[in-house]
CSV table of C-alpha atoms in Angstrom, one decimal:
chain,number,residue,atom,x,y,z
A,1,UNK,CA,-6.3,-21.4,-20.7
A,2,UNK,CA,-2.6,-21.9,-20.2
A,3,UNK,CA,-1.9,-19.6,-23.1
A,4,UNK,CA,-4.1,-16.9,-21.5
A,5,UNK,CA,-2.2,-17.3,-18.2
A,6,UNK,CA,1.1,-16.9,-19.9
A,7,UNK,CA,0.0,-13.8,-21.8
A,8,UNK,CA,-1.2,-12.2,-18.6
A,9,UNK,CA,2.0,-13.1,-16.8
A,10,UNK,CA,4.1,-11.6,-19.7
A,11,UNK,CA,2.1,-8.4,-19.6
A,12,UNK,CA,2.4,-8.2,-15.8
A,13,UNK,CA,6.1,-8.9,-16.0
A,14,UNK,CA,6.6,-6.1,-18.6
A,15,UNK,CA,4.5,-3.5,-16.8
A,16,UNK,CA,6.3,-4.1,-13.4
A,17,UNK,CA,9.7,-4.4,-15.1
A,18,UNK,CA,12.2,-1.7,-15.9
A,19,UNK,CA,9.6,0.7,-17.8
A,20,UNK,CA,7.5,1.1,-14.6
A,21,UNK,CA,10.5,1.2,-12.3
A,22,UNK,CA,12.0,4.0,-14.4
A,23,UNK,CA,8.7,5.9,-14.6
A,24,UNK,CA,8.0,5.6,-10.9
A,25,UNK,CA,11.5,6.2,-9.6
A,26,UNK,CA,12.0,9.0,-12.1
A,27,UNK,CA,8.8,10.7,-10.8
A,28,UNK,CA,10.1,10.2,-7.2
A,29,UNK,CA,13.4,11.9,-8.0
A,30,UNK,CA,11.7,14.7,-10.1
A,31,UNK,CA,9.2,15.5,-7.4
A,32,UNK,CA,11.9,15.4,-4.7
A,33,UNK,CA,13.9,18.1,-6.5
A,34,UNK,CA,10.7,20.0,-7.5
A,35,UNK,CA,9.6,20.2,-3.8
A,36,UNK,CA,13.1,21.1,-2.6
A,37,UNK,CA,13.6,17.8,-0.8
A,38,UNK,CA,10.4,18.0,1.2
A,39,UNK,CA,11.4,14.8,2.9
A,40,UNK,CA,13.4,17.0,5.4
A,41,UNK,CA,10.0,18.0,6.8
A,42,UNK,CA,9.1,14.4,7.7
A,43,UNK,CA,9.3,15.0,11.5
A,44,UNK,CA,7.1,18.1,11.2
A,45,UNK,CA,4.6,16.0,9.1
A,46,UNK,CA,4.5,13.3,11.8
A,47,UNK,CA,3.7,16.0,14.4
A,48,UNK,CA,0.9,17.3,12.2
A,49,UNK,CA,-0.6,13.8,11.6
A,50,UNK,CA,-1.5,13.6,15.3
A,51,UNK,CA,-2.7,17.2,15.6
A,52,UNK,CA,-6.5,17.5,15.2
A,53,UNK,CA,-7.9,20.1,12.9
A,54,UNK,CA,-11.7,19.9,13.6
A,55,UNK,CA,-12.5,23.5,12.4
A,56,UNK,CA,-11.3,22.6,8.8
A,57,UNK,CA,-13.4,21.3,5.9
A,58,UNK,CA,-13.6,17.5,5.5
A,59,UNK,CA,-15.2,14.3,6.6
A,60,UNK,CA,-12.6,12.6,8.8
A,61,UNK,CA,-9.6,13.7,10.8
A,62,UNK,CA,-6.1,13.9,9.3
A,63,UNK,CA,-5.0,11.0,11.4
A,64,UNK,CA,-8.0,8.9,10.4
A,65,UNK,CA,-7.2,9.7,6.7
A,66,UNK,CA,-3.6,8.7,7.2
A,67,UNK,CA,-4.4,5.4,9.0
A,68,UNK,CA,-7.0,4.4,6.4
A,69,UNK,CA,-4.3,5.0,3.7
A,70,UNK,CA,-1.8,3.1,5.7
A,71,UNK,CA,-4.4,0.3,6.2
A,72,UNK,CA,-4.3,-0.5,2.4
A,73,UNK,CA,-0.6,0.2,2.1
A,74,UNK,CA,0.9,-1.8,4.9
A,75,UNK,CA,-0.1,-5.2,3.7
A,76,UNK,CA,1.4,-8.7,2.9
A,77,UNK,CA,3.8,-7.0,0.5
A,78,UNK,CA,5.7,-5.6,3.6
A,79,UNK,CA,6.3,-9.1,4.9
A,80,UNK,CA,6.1,-11.6,2.0
A,81,UNK,CA,7.1,-9.1,-0.7
A,82,UNK,CA,10.4,-8.2,1.0
A,83,UNK,CA,11.2,-11.9,1.3
A,84,UNK,CA,10.6,-12.3,-2.4
A,85,UNK,CA,12.9,-9.3,-3.2
A,86,UNK,CA,15.7,-10.8,-1.1
A,87,UNK,CA,15.3,-14.2,-2.7
A,88,UNK,CA,15.5,-12.8,-6.2
A,89,UNK,CA,17.8,-9.8,-5.8
A,90,UNK,CA,19.9,-10.8,-2.8
A,91,UNK,CA,20.5,-8.9,0.4
A,92,UNK,CA,21.2,-5.6,-1.5
A,93,UNK,CA,17.5,-5.5,-2.5
A,94,UNK,CA,16.7,-4.3,1.1
A,95,UNK,CA,18.8,-1.2,0.5
A,96,UNK,CA,17.1,-0.3,-2.9
A,97,UNK,CA,13.7,-1.0,-1.4
A,98,UNK,CA,14.5,1.5,1.4
A,99,UNK,CA,15.8,4.1,-1.2
A,100,UNK,CA,12.5,3.7,-3.2
A,101,UNK,CA,10.6,4.6,0.0
A,102,UNK,CA,12.7,7.6,0.9
A,103,UNK,CA,12.3,9.3,-2.5
A,104,UNK,CA,8.7,8.0,-2.8
A,105,UNK,CA,7.7,10.3,0.0
A,106,UNK,CA,7.8,13.2,-2.4
A,107,UNK,CA,5.4,11.6,-4.9
A,108,UNK,CA,3.0,10.6,-2.2
A,109,UNK,CA,3.1,14.2,-1.1
A,110,UNK,CA,2.5,15.5,-4.5
A,111,UNK,CA,-0.5,13.3,-5.4
A,112,UNK,CA,-2.1,13.9,-2.1
A,113,UNK,CA,-1.7,17.7,-2.5
A,114,UNK,CA,-3.4,17.6,-5.9
A,115,UNK,CA,-6.2,15.3,-4.5
A,116,UNK,CA,-7.1,17.9,-1.8
A,117,UNK,CA,-6.8,20.8,-4.2
A,118,UNK,CA,-9.1,19.4,-6.8
A,119,UNK,CA,-11.6,17.7,-4.6
A,120,UNK,CA,-15.4,18.2,-4.8
A,121,UNK,CA,-18.3,18.1,-2.4
A,122,UNK,CA,-21.6,16.3,-2.7
A,123,UNK,CA,-24.9,18.0,-2.0
A,124,UNK,CA,-25.0,16.1,1.3
A,125,UNK,CA,-21.6,17.5,2.3
A,126,UNK,CA,-19.3,14.5,1.7
A,127,UNK,CA,-15.8,15.1,0.2
A,128,UNK,CA,-14.7,13.3,-2.9
A,129,UNK,CA,-11.3,13.3,-4.5
A,130,UNK,CA,-8.4,11.4,-6.1
A,131,UNK,CA,-6.7,11.1,-9.3
A,132,UNK,CA,-9.9,10.8,-11.3
A,133,UNK,CA,-11.0,14.3,-10.1
A,134,UNK,CA,-7.4,15.7,-10.6
A,135,UNK,CA,-7.4,14.5,-14.2
A,136,UNK,CA,-10.9,15.9,-14.8
A,137,UNK,CA,-10.6,19.3,-13.1
A,138,UNK,CA,-6.9,19.9,-13.2
A,139,UNK,CA,-6.1,18.7,-16.7
A,140,UNK,CA,-9.6,18.6,-18.3
A,141,UNK,CA,-9.0,14.9,-19.2
A,142,UNK,CA,-12.1,13.3,-17.9
A,143,UNK,CA,-11.6,10.3,-20.2
A,144,UNK,CA,-8.4,9.4,-18.4
A,145,UNK,CA,-10.0,9.9,-15.0
A,146,UNK,CA,-12.7,7.4,-16.1
A,147,UNK,CA,-10.0,4.9,-17.1
A,148,UNK,CA,-8.2,5.4,-13.7
A,149,UNK,CA,-11.5,4.8,-11.8
A,150,UNK,CA,-12.2,1.7,-13.8
A,151,UNK,CA,-8.8,0.2,-13.2
A,152,UNK,CA,-9.0,1.1,-9.4
A,153,UNK,CA,-12.5,-0.4,-8.9
A,154,UNK,CA,-11.5,-3.7,-10.5
A,155,UNK,CA,-8.1,-3.8,-8.8
A,156,UNK,CA,-9.9,-3.5,-5.4
A,157,UNK,CA,-11.3,-7.0,-6.0
A,158,UNK,CA,-7.9,-8.5,-6.5
A,159,UNK,CA,-5.1,-6.8,-4.6
A,160,UNK,CA,-7.6,-5.4,-2.0
A,161,UNK,CA,-9.9,-8.4,-1.6
A,162,UNK,CA,-9.2,-11.9,-2.9
A,163,UNK,CA,-5.4,-11.8,-2.6
A,164,UNK,CA,-5.5,-10.5,1.0
A,165,UNK,CA,-8.1,-13.0,2.3
A,166,UNK,CA,-6.2,-15.8,0.6
A,167,UNK,CA,-3.1,-14.8,2.4
A,168,UNK,CA,-5.0,-14.9,5.7
A,169,UNK,CA,-6.3,-18.4,4.8
A,170,UNK,CA,-2.9,-19.7,3.9
A,171,UNK,CA,-1.2,-18.6,7.1
A,172,UNK,CA,-4.1,-19.9,9.3
A,173,UNK,CA,-4.1,-23.2,7.5
A,174,UNK,CA,-0.4,-23.7,7.7
A,175,UNK,CA,-0.6,-22.9,11.5
A,176,UNK,CA,-3.7,-24.9,12.5
A,177,UNK,CA,-4.1,-27.6,9.8
A,178,UNK,CA,-0.7,-28.0,8.0
A,179,UNK,CA,-1.6,-31.6,6.9
A,180,UNK,CA,-4.9,-30.5,5.5
A,181,UNK,CA,-6.7,-33.1,7.6
A,182,UNK,CA,-10.0,-31.3,7.7
A,183,UNK,CA,-11.5,-31.2,4.2
A,184,UNK,CA,-15.1,-30.9,3.1
A,185,UNK,CA,-16.7,-31.2,-0.3
A,186,UNK,CA,-18.4,-28.2,-1.7
A,187,UNK,CA,-20.0,-28.4,-5.2
A,188,UNK,CA,-17.6,-31.2,-6.1
A,189,UNK,CA,-14.5,-29.5,-4.8
A,190,UNK,CA,-12.5,-30.5,-1.8
A,191,UNK,CA,-12.1,-27.4,0.4
A,192,UNK,CA,-10.2,-26.9,3.7
A,193,UNK,CA,-12.5,-26.3,6.6
A,194,UNK,CA,-10.0,-23.6,7.8
A,195,UNK,CA,-10.4,-21.8,4.5
A,196,UNK,CA,-14.2,-21.8,4.7
A,197,UNK,CA,-14.1,-20.5,8.2
A,198,UNK,CA,-11.7,-17.7,7.3
A,199,UNK,CA,-13.9,-16.7,4.3
A,200,UNK,CA,-17.1,-16.5,6.4
A,201,UNK,CA,-15.5,-14.7,9.3
A,202,UNK,CA,-13.6,-12.1,7.3
A,203,UNK,CA,-16.6,-11.4,5.1
A,204,UNK,CA,-18.8,-10.8,8.1
A,205,UNK,CA,-16.5,-8.5,10.0
A,206,UNK,CA,-15.8,-6.7,6.8
A,207,UNK,CA,-19.5,-6.2,6.1
A,208,UNK,CA,-20.1,-4.7,9.5
A,209,UNK,CA,-17.4,-2.1,8.9
A,210,UNK,CA,-17.8,-1.1,5.2
A,211,UNK,CA,-21.6,-0.7,5.4
A,212,UNK,CA,-20.9,2.0,8.0
A,213,UNK,CA,-19.2,4.2,5.4
A,214,UNK,CA,-16.0,6.1,5.4
A,215,UNK,CA,-16.4,7.3,9.0
A,216,UNK,CA,-16.7,3.7,10.3
A,217,UNK,CA,-13.8,2.4,8.2
A,218,UNK,CA,-11.5,5.3,9.2
A,219,UNK,CA,-12.5,4.8,12.9
A,220,UNK,CA,-11.6,1.1,12.8
A,221,UNK,CA,-8.4,1.8,10.9
A,222,UNK,CA,-7.3,4.6,13.2
A,223,UNK,CA,-7.3,2.0,16.1
A,224,UNK,CA,-6.2,-1.1,14.2
A,225,UNK,CA,-3.3,0.3,12.1
A,226,UNK,CA,-1.2,1.8,15.0
A,227,UNK,CA,-1.7,-1.3,17.1
A,228,UNK,CA,-0.7,-3.7,14.3
A,229,UNK,CA,2.2,-1.7,13.2
A,230,UNK,CA,3.6,-1.3,16.7
A,231,UNK,CA,3.1,-5.0,17.4
A,232,UNK,CA,4.9,-6.0,14.3
A,233,UNK,CA,7.8,-3.6,14.7
A,234,UNK,CA,8.3,-4.6,18.3
A,235,UNK,CA,8.1,-8.2,17.3
A,236,UNK,CA,10.8,-7.6,14.7
A,237,UNK,CA,12.9,-5.9,17.4
A,238,UNK,CA,12.5,-9.0,19.5
A,239,UNK,CA,13.7,-11.1,16.6
A,240,UNK,CA,16.6,-8.9,16.0
A,241,UNK,CA,17.6,-9.3,19.7
A,242,UNK,CA,17.9,-13.0,19.1
A,243,UNK,CA,20.1,-12.2,16.1
A,244,UNK,CA,22.0,-9.4,17.8
A,245,UNK,CA,25.4,-11.0,17.1
A,246,UNK,CA,24.6,-10.9,13.4
A,247,UNK,CA,23.3,-7.3,13.1
A,248,UNK,CA,26.7,-5.7,12.1
A,249,UNK,CA,27.4,-8.3,9.4
A,250,UNK,CA,23.8,-8.0,8.2
A,251,UNK,CA,24.0,-4.2,7.7
A,252,UNK,CA,27.4,-4.5,6.0
A,253,UNK,CA,26.2,-7.3,3.7
A,254,UNK,CA,23.1,-5.3,2.7
A,255,UNK,CA,25.1,-2.2,1.9
A,256,UNK,CA,27.8,-4.1,0.1
A,257,UNK,CA,25.4,-6.2,-1.9
A,258,UNK,CA,23.6,-3.1,-3.1
A,259,UNK,CA,26.7,-1.9,-5.0
A,260,UNK,CA,28.8,-5.0,-5.5
A,261,UNK,CA,27.7,-8.3,-7.0
A,262,UNK,CA,27.2,-10.7,-4.2
A,263,UNK,CA,28.1,-14.4,-3.9
A,264,UNK,CA,26.0,-16.9,-2.2
A,265,UNK,CA,26.4,-16.7,1.6
A,266,UNK,CA,24.9,-19.4,3.8
A,267,UNK,CA,21.3,-19.7,2.7
A,268,UNK,CA,21.3,-16.4,0.7
A,269,UNK,CA,21.5,-16.6,-3.0
A,270,UNK,CA,24.0,-14.5,-4.8
A,271,UNK,CA,22.9,-11.7,-7.1
A,272,UNK,CA,24.2,-8.9,-9.3
A,273,UNK,CA,23.8,-5.2,-8.8
A,274,UNK,CA,21.1,-4.9,-11.4
A,275,UNK,CA,19.0,-7.7,-9.8
A,276,UNK,CA,19.3,-6.2,-6.4
A,277,UNK,CA,18.3,-2.8,-7.7
A,278,UNK,CA,15.4,-4.1,-9.9
A,279,UNK,CA,13.7,-6.3,-7.3
A,280,UNK,CA,14.4,-4.0,-4.3
A,281,UNK,CA,13.0,-0.9,-6.1
A,282,UNK,CA,10.1,-2.9,-7.6
A,283,UNK,CA,9.0,-4.3,-4.2
A,284,UNK,CA,9.5,-0.9,-2.5
A,285,UNK,CA,7.4,0.8,-5.1
A,286,UNK,CA,4.7,-1.8,-5.0
A,287,UNK,CA,4.7,-1.9,-1.2
A,288,UNK,CA,4.3,1.9,-0.5
A,289,UNK,CA,1.9,2.6,-3.4
A,290,UNK,CA,3.5,6.0,-4.0
A,291,UNK,CA,2.5,7.1,-7.4
A,292,UNK,CA,-0.3,4.5,-7.7
A,293,UNK,CA,-3.0,7.1,-6.9
A,294,UNK,CA,-4.8,5.0,-4.2
A,295,UNK,CA,-4.0,6.8,-1.0
A,296,UNK,CA,-5.0,10.3,-2.3
A,297,UNK,CA,-8.6,9.1,-2.6
A,298,UNK,CA,-8.9,9.1,1.2
A,299,UNK,CA,-6.6,12.0,1.7
A,300,UNK,CA,-9.2,14.1,-0.1
A,301,UNK,CA,-11.7,13.3,2.6
A,302,UNK,CA,-9.5,14.7,5.4
A,303,UNK,CA,-10.3,17.8,7.5
A,304,UNK,CA,-7.5,20.1,6.5
A,305,UNK,CA,-6.9,23.9,6.2
A,306,UNK,CA,-5.0,23.7,2.9
A,307,UNK,CA,-3.7,21.1,0.5
A,308,UNK,CA,-0.1,21.2,1.7
A,309,UNK,CA,-1.0,20.4,5.3
A,310,UNK,CA,-2.7,17.1,4.4
A,311,UNK,CA,-0.2,16.3,1.8
A,312,UNK,CA,2.6,16.4,4.4
A,313,UNK,CA,0.5,14.1,6.7
A,314,UNK,CA,-0.2,11.7,3.8
A,315,UNK,CA,3.5,11.6,2.8
A,316,UNK,CA,4.4,10.0,6.2
A,317,UNK,CA,2.5,6.9,5.1
A,318,UNK,CA,5.4,6.0,2.7
A,319,UNK,CA,7.8,6.7,5.6
A,320,UNK,CA,6.1,4.3,8.0
A,321,UNK,CA,5.4,1.7,5.3
A,322,UNK,CA,8.7,1.4,3.5
A,323,UNK,CA,11.4,3.3,5.5
A,324,UNK,CA,10.4,1.6,8.8
A,325,UNK,CA,8.3,-1.6,8.3
A,326,UNK,CA,10.0,-2.9,5.1
A,327,UNK,CA,13.4,-2.1,6.5
A,328,UNK,CA,12.6,-4.0,9.7
A,329,UNK,CA,11.4,-7.0,7.8
A,330,UNK,CA,14.6,-6.9,5.6
A,331,UNK,CA,16.9,-6.8,8.7
A,332,UNK,CA,15.0,-9.7,10.3
A,333,UNK,CA,15.1,-11.9,7.2
A,334,UNK,CA,18.8,-11.3,6.3
A,335,UNK,CA,20.0,-11.7,9.9
A,336,UNK,CA,17.9,-14.8,10.4
A,337,UNK,CA,19.3,-16.5,7.2
A,338,UNK,CA,22.9,-15.6,8.2
A,339,UNK,CA,22.3,-17.1,11.6
A,340,UNK,CA,20.5,-20.1,10.3
A,341,UNK,CA,22.3,-21.2,7.1
A,342,UNK,CA,20.0,-24.2,6.9
A,343,UNK,CA,17.3,-21.9,5.4
A,344,UNK,CA,18.4,-22.3,1.8
A,345,UNK,CA,16.7,-20.6,-1.0
A,346,UNK,CA,17.5,-23.5,-3.2
A,347,UNK,CA,14.9,-25.6,-1.3
A,348,UNK,CA,12.2,-22.9,-0.7
A,349,UNK,CA,10.5,-20.3,-2.9
A,350,UNK,CA,11.0,-16.6,-2.3
A,351,UNK,CA,7.6,-16.2,-0.8
A,352,UNK,CA,8.4,-18.8,1.9
A,353,UNK,CA,11.6,-17.1,3.0
A,354,UNK,CA,9.7,-15.0,5.6
A,355,UNK,CA,8.0,-17.9,7.1
A,356,UNK,CA,11.2,-20.0,7.3
A,357,UNK,CA,13.1,-17.1,8.8
A,358,UNK,CA,10.6,-16.2,11.5
A,359,UNK,CA,10.1,-19.9,12.4
A,360,UNK,CA,13.7,-20.2,13.5
A,361,UNK,CA,13.0,-17.9,16.5
A,362,UNK,CA,11.7,-19.9,19.4
A,363,UNK,CA,8.2,-19.2,20.7
A,364,UNK,CA,7.8,-15.7,19.3
A,365,UNK,CA,8.7,-16.0,15.6
A,366,UNK,CA,5.7,-17.7,14.2
A,367,UNK,CA,3.1,-15.9,16.3
A,368,UNK,CA,4.5,-12.5,15.2
A,369,UNK,CA,4.4,-13.6,11.6
A,370,UNK,CA,0.7,-14.9,11.9
A,371,UNK,CA,-0.6,-11.8,13.7
A,372,UNK,CA,1.3,-9.5,11.3
A,373,UNK,CA,-0.1,-11.1,8.2
A,374,UNK,CA,-3.6,-11.4,9.4
A,375,UNK,CA,-3.8,-7.9,10.7
A,376,UNK,CA,-2.0,-6.3,7.7
A,377,UNK,CA,-4.2,-8.3,5.2
A,378,UNK,CA,-7.5,-7.4,6.9
A,379,UNK,CA,-6.6,-3.7,7.2
A,380,UNK,CA,-5.7,-3.8,3.5
A,381,UNK,CA,-9.2,-5.1,2.7
A,382,UNK,CA,-10.8,-2.2,4.5
A,383,UNK,CA,-8.7,0.4,2.8
A,384,UNK,CA,-9.2,-0.9,-0.7
A,385,UNK,CA,-13.0,-1.3,-0.1
A,386,UNK,CA,-13.2,2.4,0.4
A,387,UNK,CA,-11.0,3.2,-2.8
A,388,UNK,CA,-13.2,0.9,-4.8
A,389,UNK,CA,-16.4,2.6,-3.6
A,390,UNK,CA,-15.2,6.0,-4.4
A,391,UNK,CA,-14.3,5.0,-7.8
A,392,UNK,CA,-17.7,3.4,-8.4
A,393,UNK,CA,-19.3,6.6,-7.1
A,394,UNK,CA,-17.3,8.7,-9.6
A,395,UNK,CA,-18.4,6.5,-12.4
A,396,UNK,CA,-22.0,5.7,-11.6
A,397,UNK,CA,-23.0,7.8,-8.6
A,398,UNK,CA,-24.3,6.1,-5.4
A,399,UNK,CA,-26.9,3.9,-7.1
A,400,UNK,CA,-24.4,1.0,-7.5
A,401,UNK,CA,-22.8,1.3,-4.1
A,402,UNK,CA,-24.7,-1.5,-2.4
A,403,UNK,CA,-24.2,-4.0,-5.3
A,404,UNK,CA,-20.5,-3.2,-5.4
A,405,UNK,CA,-20.2,-3.8,-1.6
A,406,UNK,CA,-22.0,-7.1,-2.0
A,407,UNK,CA,-19.8,-8.2,-4.8
A,408,UNK,CA,-16.7,-7.2,-2.8
A,409,UNK,CA,-17.9,-9.3,0.1
A,410,UNK,CA,-18.5,-12.3,-2.3
A,411,UNK,CA,-14.9,-12.1,-3.4
A,412,UNK,CA,-13.9,-12.1,0.3
A,413,UNK,CA,-16.0,-15.2,0.9
A,414,UNK,CA,-14.6,-17.3,-2.0
A,415,UNK,CA,-11.1,-15.8,-2.0
A,416,UNK,CA,-9.7,-18.4,0.5
A,417,UNK,CA,-10.7,-21.4,-1.6
A,418,UNK,CA,-9.6,-20.3,-5.1
A,419,UNK,CA,-6.2,-20.4,-6.9
A,420,UNK,CA,-5.0,-16.8,-7.0
A,421,UNK,CA,-1.9,-16.9,-9.2
A,422,UNK,CA,-3.9,-15.5,-12.1
A,423,UNK,CA,-5.7,-12.9,-9.8
A,424,UNK,CA,-2.3,-11.7,-8.6
A,425,UNK,CA,-1.1,-11.2,-12.2
A,426,UNK,CA,-4.3,-9.4,-13.2
A,427,UNK,CA,-4.2,-7.2,-10.0
A,428,UNK,CA,-0.6,-6.3,-10.8
A,429,UNK,CA,-1.6,-5.2,-14.3
A,430,UNK,CA,-4.5,-3.1,-13.0
A,431,UNK,CA,-2.3,-1.6,-10.4
A,432,UNK,CA,0.2,-0.5,-13.1
A,433,UNK,CA,-2.6,0.8,-15.3
A,434,UNK,CA,-3.8,2.9,-12.3
A,435,UNK,CA,-0.3,4.3,-11.8
A,436,UNK,CA,0.2,5.6,-15.4
A,437,UNK,CA,-2.7,8.1,-15.5
A,438,UNK,CA,-2.0,9.1,-11.9
A,439,UNK,CA,1.7,9.8,-12.7
A,440,UNK,CA,0.6,11.8,-15.9
A,441,UNK,CA,-1.4,14.0,-13.6
A,442,UNK,CA,1.5,14.4,-11.0
A,443,UNK,CA,4.1,15.3,-13.7
A,444,UNK,CA,1.8,17.6,-15.7
A,445,UNK,CA,0.7,19.5,-12.6
A,446,UNK,CA,4.1,19.5,-11.0
A,447,UNK,CA,4.1,23.3,-11.4
A,448,UNK,CA,0.9,23.5,-9.2
A,449,UNK,CA,2.5,21.3,-6.6
A,450,UNK,CA,5.6,23.6,-6.7
A,451,UNK,CA,3.6,26.8,-6.3
A,452,UNK,CA,1.4,25.5,-3.5
A,453,UNK,CA,4.5,24.1,-1.6
A,454,UNK,CA,6.4,27.3,-1.9
A,455,UNK,CA,3.4,29.3,-0.7
A,456,UNK,CA,2.3,27.2,2.3
A,457,UNK,CA,5.3,25.1,3.3
A,458,UNK,CA,8.3,27.3,2.6
A,459,UNK,CA,6.2,30.5,3.1
A,460,UNK,CA,5.4,29.3,6.7
A,461,UNK,CA,1.7,29.5,6.0
A,462,UNK,CA,0.7,26.0,7.0
A,463,UNK,CA,-1.9,27.3,9.6
A,464,UNK,CA,-3.6,29.5,6.8
A,465,UNK,CA,-6.9,28.4,5.4
A,466,UNK,CA,-7.3,27.9,1.7
A,467,UNK,CA,-10.1,30.2,0.6
A,468,UNK,CA,-10.7,28.4,-2.7
A,469,UNK,CA,-14.4,27.4,-3.0
A,470,UNK,CA,-14.9,23.7,-3.3
A,471,UNK,CA,-17.4,22.9,-6.2
A,472,UNK,CA,-20.6,21.0,-5.4
A,473,UNK,CA,-21.4,18.0,-7.6
A,474,UNK,CA,-24.5,16.0,-8.0
A,475,UNK,CA,-23.7,12.4,-6.9
């Protein structure tokens, strides 16, 4: 078994090493130039995201589509992942994580545009779309669409289910039972009572939502995501107020370390430029999911007049996820470690840096972290449950929908009490395998993206309705 674990770790390390970084960041840069730096339209896109468009074709509002995508995107990676990047790549990793987000806006825009343009409609009027339909209809490569759907459906169990509920369990246990005093024996295994409670509660409240379908999921996400994001960002601002005297030094250190090899400072480890770029870009890419092909699945269900209008709205997800939330986390971590040199990366793992940094702030630090991780992880569960369902529907129709939901809930139930190192690595591999066919579609159909963008966005036709007939499929 140890050999299998090592092989999987090596595959995961390779896929999320320089090859994937170059492919993703290269696509981000290519699409940025292809769309004439559409990032400059971000403020307009934010305004569109809160503008209802009820007369357009679709199942849910543009804002609900955005918040459902954000639900799966803003997750534990925004908190723990940034800490890992800083631990491995030094303070400069924060800058490169931010850069990955800025250019990733263009890829999120492109993949969402294609998802809306090539979406289909079921006989009962539901909208279906995503990379699988883009590959099938846009490139006539159904076999690659099938592979994407398979990878995404299985990835939902890992990164969207087991990993997230385990993160909730870990933070709840460290908060309420750090000494593991409350243990029960289940089938010969000693299990924390806190973990059991977390599994049962999260599975129950997830079941209530996901059996209501996309409208229930999007309705919950449209209320939960803004609240949790605002709470976390305000919490970070409170922490930064405690560290106000270190903010100038923090910003300078982050910028300097991004371009100049950094020495160890206080509790921060030193790192070279390549390490800062590698881990910062990798965490940024992993966090915002730009290019992975997940968010366009729900973008295709949105009420929108034309593909470009929804693509603009969807692109703001990367802005909020990485440019805002990840940046705030990075500033909090670096400033906290500078202010409290006793937080040494020699004595803690990268993933624990976030907990150690927030714990230094009296009264508010730990509660902010606990609420942030719990809400971020739960929203990710909801978002990925929808992605998995749509992929199963693409592969098998609706007949396996209920069994898939039950299996997803079972993973949520047992997730808190199993060791997830192997699940993390498998999920990473599946996420990378999702990204490859999706990026193929984005790059090969970049001409379509350019044409649509020039017509609607730069031709000032965002209010115009797309007259292309949406094909009806038998699902």
